[in-house]
PDB file of C-alpha atoms in Angstrom:
ATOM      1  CA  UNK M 707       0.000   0.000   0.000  1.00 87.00           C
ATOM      2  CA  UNK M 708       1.176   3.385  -0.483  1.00 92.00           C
ATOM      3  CA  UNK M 709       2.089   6.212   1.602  1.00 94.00           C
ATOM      4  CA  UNK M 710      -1.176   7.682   0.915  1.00 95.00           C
ATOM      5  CA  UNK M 711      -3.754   5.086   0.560  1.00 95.00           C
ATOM      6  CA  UNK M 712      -2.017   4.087   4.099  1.00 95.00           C
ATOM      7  CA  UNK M 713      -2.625   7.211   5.425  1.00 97.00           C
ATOM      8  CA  UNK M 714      -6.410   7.259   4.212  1.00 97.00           C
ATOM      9  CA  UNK M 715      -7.163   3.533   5.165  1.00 97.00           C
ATOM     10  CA  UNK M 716      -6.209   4.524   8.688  1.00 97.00           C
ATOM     11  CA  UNK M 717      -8.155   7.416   8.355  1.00 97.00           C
ATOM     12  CA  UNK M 718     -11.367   5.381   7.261  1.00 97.00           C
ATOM     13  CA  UNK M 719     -10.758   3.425  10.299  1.00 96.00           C
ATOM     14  CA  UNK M 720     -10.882   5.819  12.548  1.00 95.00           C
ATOM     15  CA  UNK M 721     -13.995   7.332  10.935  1.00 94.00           C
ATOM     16  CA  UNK M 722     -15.854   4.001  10.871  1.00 93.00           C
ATOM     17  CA  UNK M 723     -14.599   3.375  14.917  1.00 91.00           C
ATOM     18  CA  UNK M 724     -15.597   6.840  15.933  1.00 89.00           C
ATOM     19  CA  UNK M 725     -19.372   6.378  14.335  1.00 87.00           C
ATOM     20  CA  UNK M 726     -19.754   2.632  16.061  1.00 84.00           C
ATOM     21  CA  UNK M 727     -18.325   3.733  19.475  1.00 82.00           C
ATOM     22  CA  UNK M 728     -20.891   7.167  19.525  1.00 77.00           C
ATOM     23  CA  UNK M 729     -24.076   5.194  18.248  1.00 68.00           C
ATOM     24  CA  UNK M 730     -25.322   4.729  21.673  1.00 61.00           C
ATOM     25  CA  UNK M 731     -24.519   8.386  23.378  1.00 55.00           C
ATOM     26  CA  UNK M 732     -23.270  11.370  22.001  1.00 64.00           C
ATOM     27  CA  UNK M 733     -19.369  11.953  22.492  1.00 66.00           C
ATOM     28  CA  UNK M 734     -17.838  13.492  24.363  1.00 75.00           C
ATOM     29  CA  UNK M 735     -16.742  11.234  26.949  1.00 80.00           C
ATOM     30  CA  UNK M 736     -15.978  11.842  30.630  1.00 80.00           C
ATOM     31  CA  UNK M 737     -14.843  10.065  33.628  1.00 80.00           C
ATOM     32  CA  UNK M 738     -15.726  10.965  36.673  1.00 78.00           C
ATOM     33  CA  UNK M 739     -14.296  10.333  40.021  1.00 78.00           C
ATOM     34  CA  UNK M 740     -16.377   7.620  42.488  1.00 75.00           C
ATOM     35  CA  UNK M 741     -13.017   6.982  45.367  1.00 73.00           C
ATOM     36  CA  UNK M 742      -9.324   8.222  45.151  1.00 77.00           C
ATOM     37  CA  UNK M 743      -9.494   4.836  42.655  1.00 77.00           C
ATOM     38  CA  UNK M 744     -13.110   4.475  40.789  1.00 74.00           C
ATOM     39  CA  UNK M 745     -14.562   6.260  38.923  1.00 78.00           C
ATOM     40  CA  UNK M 746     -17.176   5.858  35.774  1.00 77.00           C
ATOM     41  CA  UNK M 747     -16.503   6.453  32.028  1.00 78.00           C
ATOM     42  CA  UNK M 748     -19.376   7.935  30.461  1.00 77.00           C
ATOM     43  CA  UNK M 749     -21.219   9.258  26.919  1.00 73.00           C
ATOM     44  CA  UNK M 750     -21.490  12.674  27.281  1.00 67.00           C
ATOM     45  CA  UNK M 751     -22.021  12.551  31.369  1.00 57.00           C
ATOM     46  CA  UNK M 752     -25.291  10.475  30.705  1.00 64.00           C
ATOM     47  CA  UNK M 753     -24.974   6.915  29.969  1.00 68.00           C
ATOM     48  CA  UNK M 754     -22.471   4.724  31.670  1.00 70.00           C
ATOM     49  CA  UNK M 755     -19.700   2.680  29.567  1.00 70.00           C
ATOM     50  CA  UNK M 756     -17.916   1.428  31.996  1.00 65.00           C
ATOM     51  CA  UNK M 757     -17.486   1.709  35.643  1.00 60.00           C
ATOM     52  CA  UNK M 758     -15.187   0.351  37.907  1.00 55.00           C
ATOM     53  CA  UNK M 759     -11.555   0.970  39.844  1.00 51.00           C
ATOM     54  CA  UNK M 760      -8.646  -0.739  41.508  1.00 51.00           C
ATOM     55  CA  UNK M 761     -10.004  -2.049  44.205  1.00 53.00           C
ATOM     56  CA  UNK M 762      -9.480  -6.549  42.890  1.00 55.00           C
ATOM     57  CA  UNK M 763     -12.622  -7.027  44.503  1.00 59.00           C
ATOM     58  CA  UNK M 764     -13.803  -8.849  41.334  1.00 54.00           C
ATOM     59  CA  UNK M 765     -17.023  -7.320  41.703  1.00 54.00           C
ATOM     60  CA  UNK M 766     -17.580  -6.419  38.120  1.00 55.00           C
ATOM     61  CA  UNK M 767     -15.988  -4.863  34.852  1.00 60.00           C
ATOM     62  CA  UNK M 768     -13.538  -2.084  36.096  1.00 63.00           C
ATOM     63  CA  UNK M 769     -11.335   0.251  34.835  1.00 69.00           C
ATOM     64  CA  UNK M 770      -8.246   1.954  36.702  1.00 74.00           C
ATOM     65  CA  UNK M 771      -8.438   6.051  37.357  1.00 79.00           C
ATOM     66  CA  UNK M 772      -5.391   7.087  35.267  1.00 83.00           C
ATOM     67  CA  UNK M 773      -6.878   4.589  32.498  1.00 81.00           C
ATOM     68  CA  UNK M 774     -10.602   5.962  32.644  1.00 81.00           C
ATOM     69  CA  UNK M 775      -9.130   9.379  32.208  1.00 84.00           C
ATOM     70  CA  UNK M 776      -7.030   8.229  28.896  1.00 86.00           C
ATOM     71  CA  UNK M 777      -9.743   6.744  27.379  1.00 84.00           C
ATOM     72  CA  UNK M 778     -12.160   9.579  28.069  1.00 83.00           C
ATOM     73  CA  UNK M 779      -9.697  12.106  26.644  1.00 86.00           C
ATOM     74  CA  UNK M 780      -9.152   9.983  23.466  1.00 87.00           C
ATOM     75  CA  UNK M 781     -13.233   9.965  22.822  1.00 86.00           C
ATOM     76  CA  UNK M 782     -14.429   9.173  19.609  1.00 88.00           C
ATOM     77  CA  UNK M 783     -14.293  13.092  18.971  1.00 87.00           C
ATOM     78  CA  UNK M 784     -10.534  12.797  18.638  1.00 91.00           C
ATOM     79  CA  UNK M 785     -10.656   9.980  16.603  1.00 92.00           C
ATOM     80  CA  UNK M 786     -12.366  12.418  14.014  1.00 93.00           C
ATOM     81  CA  UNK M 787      -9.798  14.951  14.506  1.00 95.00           C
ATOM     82  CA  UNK M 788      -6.684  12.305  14.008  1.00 96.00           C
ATOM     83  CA  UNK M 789      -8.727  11.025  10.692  1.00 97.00           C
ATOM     84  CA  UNK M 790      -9.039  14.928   9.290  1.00 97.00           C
ATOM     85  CA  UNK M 791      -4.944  15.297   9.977  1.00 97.00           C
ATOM     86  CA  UNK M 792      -4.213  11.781   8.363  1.00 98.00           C
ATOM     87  CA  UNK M 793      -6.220  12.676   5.108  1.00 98.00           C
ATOM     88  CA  UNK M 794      -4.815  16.629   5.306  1.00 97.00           C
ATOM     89  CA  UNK M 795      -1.646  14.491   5.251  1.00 96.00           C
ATOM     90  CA  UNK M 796      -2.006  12.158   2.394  1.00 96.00           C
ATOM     91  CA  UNK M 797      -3.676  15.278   0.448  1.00 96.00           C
ATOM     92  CA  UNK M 798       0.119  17.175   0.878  1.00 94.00           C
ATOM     93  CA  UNK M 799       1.422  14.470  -1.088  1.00 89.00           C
ATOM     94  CA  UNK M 800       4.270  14.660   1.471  1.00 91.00           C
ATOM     95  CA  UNK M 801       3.406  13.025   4.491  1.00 93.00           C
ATOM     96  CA  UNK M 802       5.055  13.285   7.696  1.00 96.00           C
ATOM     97  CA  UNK M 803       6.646  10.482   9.353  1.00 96.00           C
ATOM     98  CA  UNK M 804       4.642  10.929  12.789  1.00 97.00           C
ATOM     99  CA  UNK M 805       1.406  10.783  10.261  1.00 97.00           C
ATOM    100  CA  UNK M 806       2.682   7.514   9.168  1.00 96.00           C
ATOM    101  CA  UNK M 807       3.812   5.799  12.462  1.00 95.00           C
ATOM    102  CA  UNK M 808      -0.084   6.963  13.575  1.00 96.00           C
ATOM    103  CA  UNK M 809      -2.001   5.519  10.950  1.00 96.00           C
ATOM    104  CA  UNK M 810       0.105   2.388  10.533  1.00 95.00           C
ATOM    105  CA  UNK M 811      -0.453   2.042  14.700  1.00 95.00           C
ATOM    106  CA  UNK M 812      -4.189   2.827  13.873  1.00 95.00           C
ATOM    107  CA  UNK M 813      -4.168  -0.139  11.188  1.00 96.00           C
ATOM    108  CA  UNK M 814      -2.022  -2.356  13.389  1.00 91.00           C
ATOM    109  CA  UNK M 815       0.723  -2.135  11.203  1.00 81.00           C
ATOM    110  CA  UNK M 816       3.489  -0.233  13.774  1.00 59.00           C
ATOM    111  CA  UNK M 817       6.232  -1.957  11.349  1.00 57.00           C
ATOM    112  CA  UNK M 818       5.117  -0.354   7.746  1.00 55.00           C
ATOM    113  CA  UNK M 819       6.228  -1.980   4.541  1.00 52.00           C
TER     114      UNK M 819
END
């Protein structure tokens, strides 16, 4: 695959991610603190995706603080945004190396051709 249709397949993929993981609340996502350790990731501070902390008590799915944050920061939203920069990218005809490592990452392709 080339440079570019790299670039734009990862960019597809992102698009196509973003739409399935915002079908069933509106992004963006939060997380919101329950203890110094829980806390619940959420669609738009509505509808719970996932709650849960540190705690090993095995009572449930869980997700770790610093984790819940990450993933609420990189909310489908972003995903939009990377796609928009990928396909800005492949439309230079020139695109950078970080756009590269990003969307072969995004395709699961870290090593490239």
């Amino acid at each position: 695959m080339t440079d570019t249709g790299t670039l734009r397949a990862a960019a597809t993929r992102l698009r196509d991610l973003a739409a399935a993981a915002s079908e069933h609340g509106d992004p963006p996502w939060s997380y919101a603190d329950r203890t110094r350790t829980s806390g619940a990731l959420r669609y738009a501070d509505r509808d719970l995706i996932l709650r849960g902390g540190s705690t090993g008590r095995g009572d449930g799915p869980r997700v770790h603080r610093a984790t819940g944050i990450w993933i609420a920061t990189f909310d489908p939203t972003l995903g939009l945004l990377i796609a928009d920069w990928l396909d800005h990218d492949a439309d230079t005809g020139h695109p950078s190396d970080a756009a590269l490592h990003v969307a072969r990452a995004v395709l699961d392709d870290p090593a490239g051709p």
